Short mmCIF file of C-alpha atoms in Angstrom, two decimals:
data_model
loop_
_atom_site.label_atom_id
_atom_site.label_comp_id
_atom_site.label_asym_id
_atom_site.label_seq_id
_atom_site.Cartn_x
_atom_site.Cartn_y
_atom_site.Cartn_z
CA UNK A 1499 -224.85 161.44 147.71
CA UNK A 1500 -227.60 159.87 145.70
CA UNK A 1501 -230.25 160.06 148.37
CA UNK A 1502 -231.27 161.83 151.55
CA UNK A 1503 -228.80 161.07 154.30
CA UNK A 1504 -229.60 161.32 157.99
CA UNK A 1505 -227.30 161.06 160.97
CA UNK A 1506 -227.01 159.63 163.45
CA UNK A 1507 -229.09 156.59 162.52
CA UNK A 1508 -229.50 155.75 166.19
CA UNK A 1509 -229.23 157.98 169.22
CA UNK A 1510 -229.75 157.15 172.87
CA UNK A 1511 -230.09 160.10 175.18
CA UNK A 1512 -230.68 160.47 178.87
CA UNK A 1513 -233.72 162.48 179.85
CA UNK A 1514 -232.77 166.14 179.96
CA UNK A 1515 -229.97 165.93 177.39
CA UNK A 1516 -229.93 167.98 174.22
CA UNK A 1517 -229.72 166.19 170.87
CA UNK A 1518 -229.06 167.29 167.31
CA UNK A 1519 -230.18 165.34 164.27
CA UNK A 1520 -228.75 166.09 160.85
CA UNK A 1521 -230.28 165.82 157.42
CA UNK A 1522 -228.35 166.03 154.14
CA UNK A 1523 -230.94 166.43 151.39
CA UNK A 1524 -230.45 165.61 147.76
CA UNK A 1525 -228.33 168.35 146.20
CA UNK A 1526 -230.40 171.14 144.68
CA UNK A 1527 -233.65 170.22 146.40
CA UNK A 1528 -235.45 173.38 147.46
CA UNK A 1529 -237.91 171.77 149.86
CA UNK A 1530 -237.06 170.03 153.10
CA UNK A 1531 -239.43 168.48 155.61
CA UNK A 1532 -239.06 166.96 159.06
CA UNK A 1533 -241.50 164.36 160.34
CA UNK A 1534 -241.73 162.53 163.67
CA UNK A 1535 -242.81 158.88 163.62
CA UNK A 1536 -243.65 157.30 166.96
CA UNK A 1537 -243.69 153.53 167.26
CA UNK A 1538 -246.66 152.03 165.48
CA UNK A 1539 -247.84 155.38 164.14
CA UNK A 1540 -247.74 157.25 160.89
CA UNK A 1541 -245.34 160.15 160.45
CA UNK A 1542 -246.41 163.47 161.94
CA UNK A 1543 -245.37 166.71 160.29
CA UNK A 1544 -242.95 168.90 162.22
CA UNK A 1545 -241.66 171.62 159.94
CA UNK A 1546 -241.02 172.72 156.34
CA UNK A 1547 -238.19 174.71 154.74
CA UNK A 1548 -238.13 176.30 151.34
CA UNK A 1549 -234.43 176.83 150.78
CA UNK A 1550 -233.25 178.52 154.00
CA UNK A 1551 -236.66 179.91 154.94
CA UNK A 1552 -238.71 178.02 157.51
CA UNK A 1553 -242.19 178.54 156.11
CA UNK A 1554 -244.11 176.24 158.41
CA UNK A 1555 -243.23 175.14 161.92
CA UNK A 1556 -246.76 174.45 163.04
CA UNK A 1557 -245.99 170.82 163.85
CA UNK A 1558 -243.17 171.38 166.31
CA UNK A 1559 -244.61 170.00 169.56
CA UNK A 1560 -242.96 172.43 171.94
CA UNK A 1561 -240.40 175.18 172.20
CA UNK A 1562 -237.84 172.50 173.01
CA UNK A 1563 -237.81 171.63 169.31
CA UNK A 1564 -235.86 173.83 166.94
CA UNK A 1565 -234.91 173.34 163.29
CA UNK A 1566 -232.64 175.25 160.98
CA UNK A 1567 -231.36 175.16 157.43
CA UNK A 1568 -229.04 178.17 157.34
CA UNK A 1569 -227.61 177.77 153.83
CA UNK A 1570 -230.56 176.12 152.20
CA UNK A 1571 -229.00 172.67 152.12
CA UNK A 1572 -228.15 170.72 155.29
CA UNK A 1573 -230.73 170.90 158.05
CA UNK A 1574 -230.47 170.23 161.76
CA UNK A 1575 -233.30 169.35 164.11
CA UNK A 1576 -232.41 170.13 167.71
CA UNK A 1577 -234.30 168.88 170.71
CA UNK A 1578 -233.49 170.46 174.04
CA UNK A 1579 -234.02 168.83 177.43
CA UNK A 1580 -235.25 165.60 175.88
CA UNK A 1581 -238.22 163.81 177.42
CA UNK A 1582 -239.28 160.20 177.10
CA UNK A 1583 -242.17 161.18 174.85
CA UNK A 1584 -239.62 162.47 172.33
CA UNK A 1585 -238.59 158.88 171.59
CA UNK A 1586 -239.40 158.32 167.94
CA UNK A 1587 -237.93 158.03 164.48
CA UNK A 1588 -237.28 161.43 162.96
CA UNK A 1589 -237.65 161.42 159.19
CA UNK A 1590 -236.27 164.00 156.82
CA UNK A 1591 -237.57 164.37 153.27
CA UNK A 1592 -236.49 166.63 150.45
CA UNK A 1593 -238.06 167.55 147.15
CA UNK A 1594 -237.06 169.43 144.01
CA UNK A 1595 -240.55 170.91 143.95
CA UNK A 1596 -241.87 173.79 145.99
CA UNK A 1597 -243.89 172.50 148.93
CA UNK A 1598 -242.97 169.02 147.84
CA UNK A 1599 -244.95 169.22 144.64
CA UNK A 1600 -247.57 166.52 144.43
CA UNK A 1601 -246.01 164.09 146.85
CA UNK A 1602 -242.61 164.08 145.20
CA UNK A 1603 -240.74 163.58 148.43
CA UNK A 1604 -237.51 161.68 148.84
CA UNK A 1605 -237.23 160.36 152.36
CA UNK A 1606 -234.16 159.48 154.37
CA UNK A 1607 -233.96 156.35 156.48
CA UNK A 1608 -234.56 158.32 159.64
CA UNK A 1609 -232.86 158.86 162.97
CA UNK A 1610 -234.17 156.70 165.77
CA UNK A 1611 -234.08 158.57 169.08
CA UNK A 1612 -234.50 156.72 172.34
CA UNK A 1613 -234.76 158.77 175.51
CA UNK A 1614 -234.12 156.86 178.72
CA UNK B 224 -257.30 169.37 160.49
CA UNK B 225 -257.82 166.58 158.03
CA UNK B 226 -257.73 163.07 159.46
CA UNK B 227 -256.78 159.90 157.65
CA UNK B 228 -257.99 156.52 158.89
CA UNK B 229 -256.59 153.14 157.98
CA UNK B 230 -258.75 150.55 159.67
CA UNK B 231 -256.61 147.52 158.88
CA UNK B 232 -253.50 147.33 161.08
CA UNK B 233 -252.34 144.18 159.28
CA UNK B 234 -253.14 142.40 156.05
CA UNK B 235 -251.82 139.22 154.51
CA UNK B 236 -251.75 138.09 150.89
CA UNK B 237 -250.30 135.17 149.01
CA UNK B 238 -247.80 135.73 146.26
CA UNK B 239 -249.47 136.43 142.90
CA UNK B 240 -252.80 137.22 144.56
CA UNK B 241 -254.56 140.57 144.85
CA UNK B 242 -255.01 142.57 148.03
CA UNK B 243 -256.86 145.80 148.80
CA UNK B 244 -255.84 148.20 151.53
CA UNK B 245 -258.49 150.59 152.86
CA UNK B 246 -258.25 154.28 153.63
CA UNK B 247 -260.84 156.87 154.53
CA UNK B 248 -260.32 160.54 155.23
CA UNK B 249 -262.17 163.49 156.59
CA UNK B 250 -262.04 166.90 154.94
CA UNK B 251 -264.14 169.91 154.12
CA UNK B 252 -261.98 170.83 151.14
CA UNK B 253 -263.15 170.17 147.61
CA UNK B 254 -259.72 169.86 146.10
CA UNK B 255 -256.82 167.95 147.60
CA UNK B 256 -254.24 165.26 146.93
CA UNK B 257 -254.16 161.69 148.18
CA UNK B 258 -251.19 159.37 148.29
CA UNK B 259 -250.10 155.89 149.17
CA UNK B 260 -246.58 155.52 150.50
CA UNK B 261 -244.68 152.31 151.13
CA UNK B 262 -242.24 151.97 154.03
CA UNK B 263 -240.12 148.81 153.88
CA UNK B 264 -238.30 147.61 156.99
CA UNK B 265 -235.30 149.84 156.11
CA UNK B 266 -237.67 152.75 156.87
CA UNK B 267 -237.14 154.72 153.65
CA UNK B 268 -240.59 155.89 152.62
CA UNK B 269 -241.39 155.62 148.91
CA UNK B 270 -244.28 157.13 146.98
CA UNK B 271 -246.40 154.38 145.40
CA UNK B 272 -249.23 156.26 143.79
CA UNK B 273 -251.05 159.59 143.95
CA UNK B 274 -254.48 160.90 143.10
CA UNK B 275 -255.65 164.43 142.55
CA UNK B 276 -259.19 164.87 143.82
CA UNK B 277 -260.41 166.82 140.79
CA UNK B 278 -259.55 163.89 138.53
CA UNK B 279 -262.32 161.34 138.35
CA UNK B 280 -260.19 158.68 136.75
CA UNK B 281 -258.54 156.33 139.20
CA UNK B 282 -254.75 156.42 139.19
CA UNK B 283 -252.77 153.33 138.20
CA UNK B 284 -249.07 152.55 138.36
CA UNK B 285 -248.25 149.12 136.98
CA UNK B 286 -249.56 146.59 139.54
CA UNK B 287 -250.86 149.32 141.85
CA UNK B 288 -254.21 151.01 141.39
CA UNK B 289 -256.59 153.00 143.51
CA UNK B 290 -260.34 153.10 143.97
CA UNK B 291 -261.10 156.75 144.67
CA UNK B 292 -264.63 157.42 145.88
CA UNK B 293 -264.79 161.15 146.52
CA UNK B 294 -268.31 161.27 147.90
CA UNK B 295 -267.56 158.49 150.33
CA UNK B 296 -264.12 159.96 151.12
CA UNK B 297 -262.53 156.62 150.45
CA UNK B 298 -259.19 155.90 148.80
CA UNK B 299 -258.25 152.22 148.69
CA UNK B 300 -255.11 150.71 147.20
CA UNK B 301 -255.22 147.53 145.15
CA UNK B 302 -252.05 145.54 144.64
CA UNK B 303 -252.30 142.96 141.89
CA UNK B 304 -249.99 139.99 141.37
CA UNK B 305 -248.44 140.53 144.81
CA UNK B 306 -244.72 139.98 145.12
CA UNK B 307 -242.54 139.26 148.16
CA UNK B 308 -241.00 142.70 147.74
CA UNK B 309 -244.38 144.29 148.34
CA UNK B 310 -244.17 143.39 152.03
CA UNK B 311 -244.01 146.67 153.95
CA UNK B 312 -246.00 149.23 155.90
CA UNK B 313 -248.35 151.15 153.65
CA UNK B 314 -249.44 154.63 154.59
CA UNK B 315 -252.30 156.60 153.15
CA UNK B 316 -251.74 160.36 153.17
CA UNK B 317 -253.64 163.56 152.45
CA UNK B 318 -252.43 166.98 151.42
CA UNK B 319 -254.19 170.26 150.91
CA UNK B 320 -253.60 171.83 147.50
CA UNK B 321 -252.20 175.15 148.60
CA UNK B 322 -249.86 176.50 151.20
CA UNK B 323 -252.54 178.49 153.00
CA UNK B 324 -253.58 175.22 154.60
CA UNK B 325 -250.00 174.35 155.48
CA UNK B 326 -247.43 172.09 153.95
CA UNK B 327 -248.06 168.92 155.90
CA UNK B 328 -248.77 165.49 154.58
CA UNK B 329 -251.33 163.98 156.96
CA UNK B 330 -250.65 160.28 157.30
CA UNK B 331 -252.79 157.44 158.55
CA UNK B 332 -251.45 154.94 161.06
CA UNK B 333 -250.49 152.48 158.38
CA UNK B 334 -251.26 148.93 157.33
CA UNK B 335 -248.62 146.24 157.63
CA UNK B 336 -248.73 144.00 154.57
CA UNK B 337 -247.37 140.49 154.80
CA UNK B 338 -246.78 138.55 151.59
CA UNK B 339 -246.57 134.78 151.93
CA UNK B 340 -245.00 132.44 149.37
#
């Protein structure tokens, strides 16, 4: 596709359920980022991949959060045993530049997670 | 960690007028990057303009320009000749120049810009 695609766009989960959010970056982009955006807040960094290598996971809030990008293209963000505080929009961004260059990020439209 | 502060939750401007969005940041680094991103209601974030701290000249991109005051740690965005399509959330963001400080963009909380006809 022409842009970064995220699915599902909307997800409602019961507290305690596991969820998986998918990101299809722009083809050929080496860098991939995940951000969490709570309501009324700016995005917060979760993790960064350079190809298949996860170089920075310092923003993952707990060990319930796990991200992977096994073949250096599609990425999945998994949240285990969801809690209400996990409710947020999860944004994926890709870039043709290492570490995202100088802000050259292409964002998806996000996956809105609501945990009841 | 570097913090980014946007003190204006909401701003309003009339079409064709000029508006300035404020941003301040806190850092001990001498070199860094600053950005303004636009997030329309569809939620797809778009880069508006960027500034490298070692460059004294303020960045401009068509109707968008910045006022970068390094000593004051201030980075405001000026939108000239505002258009209805400029209505969006605007986020100021900071990034360290090298990977030793991590790969994160640090965003402010955003300013919601309303453009009235």
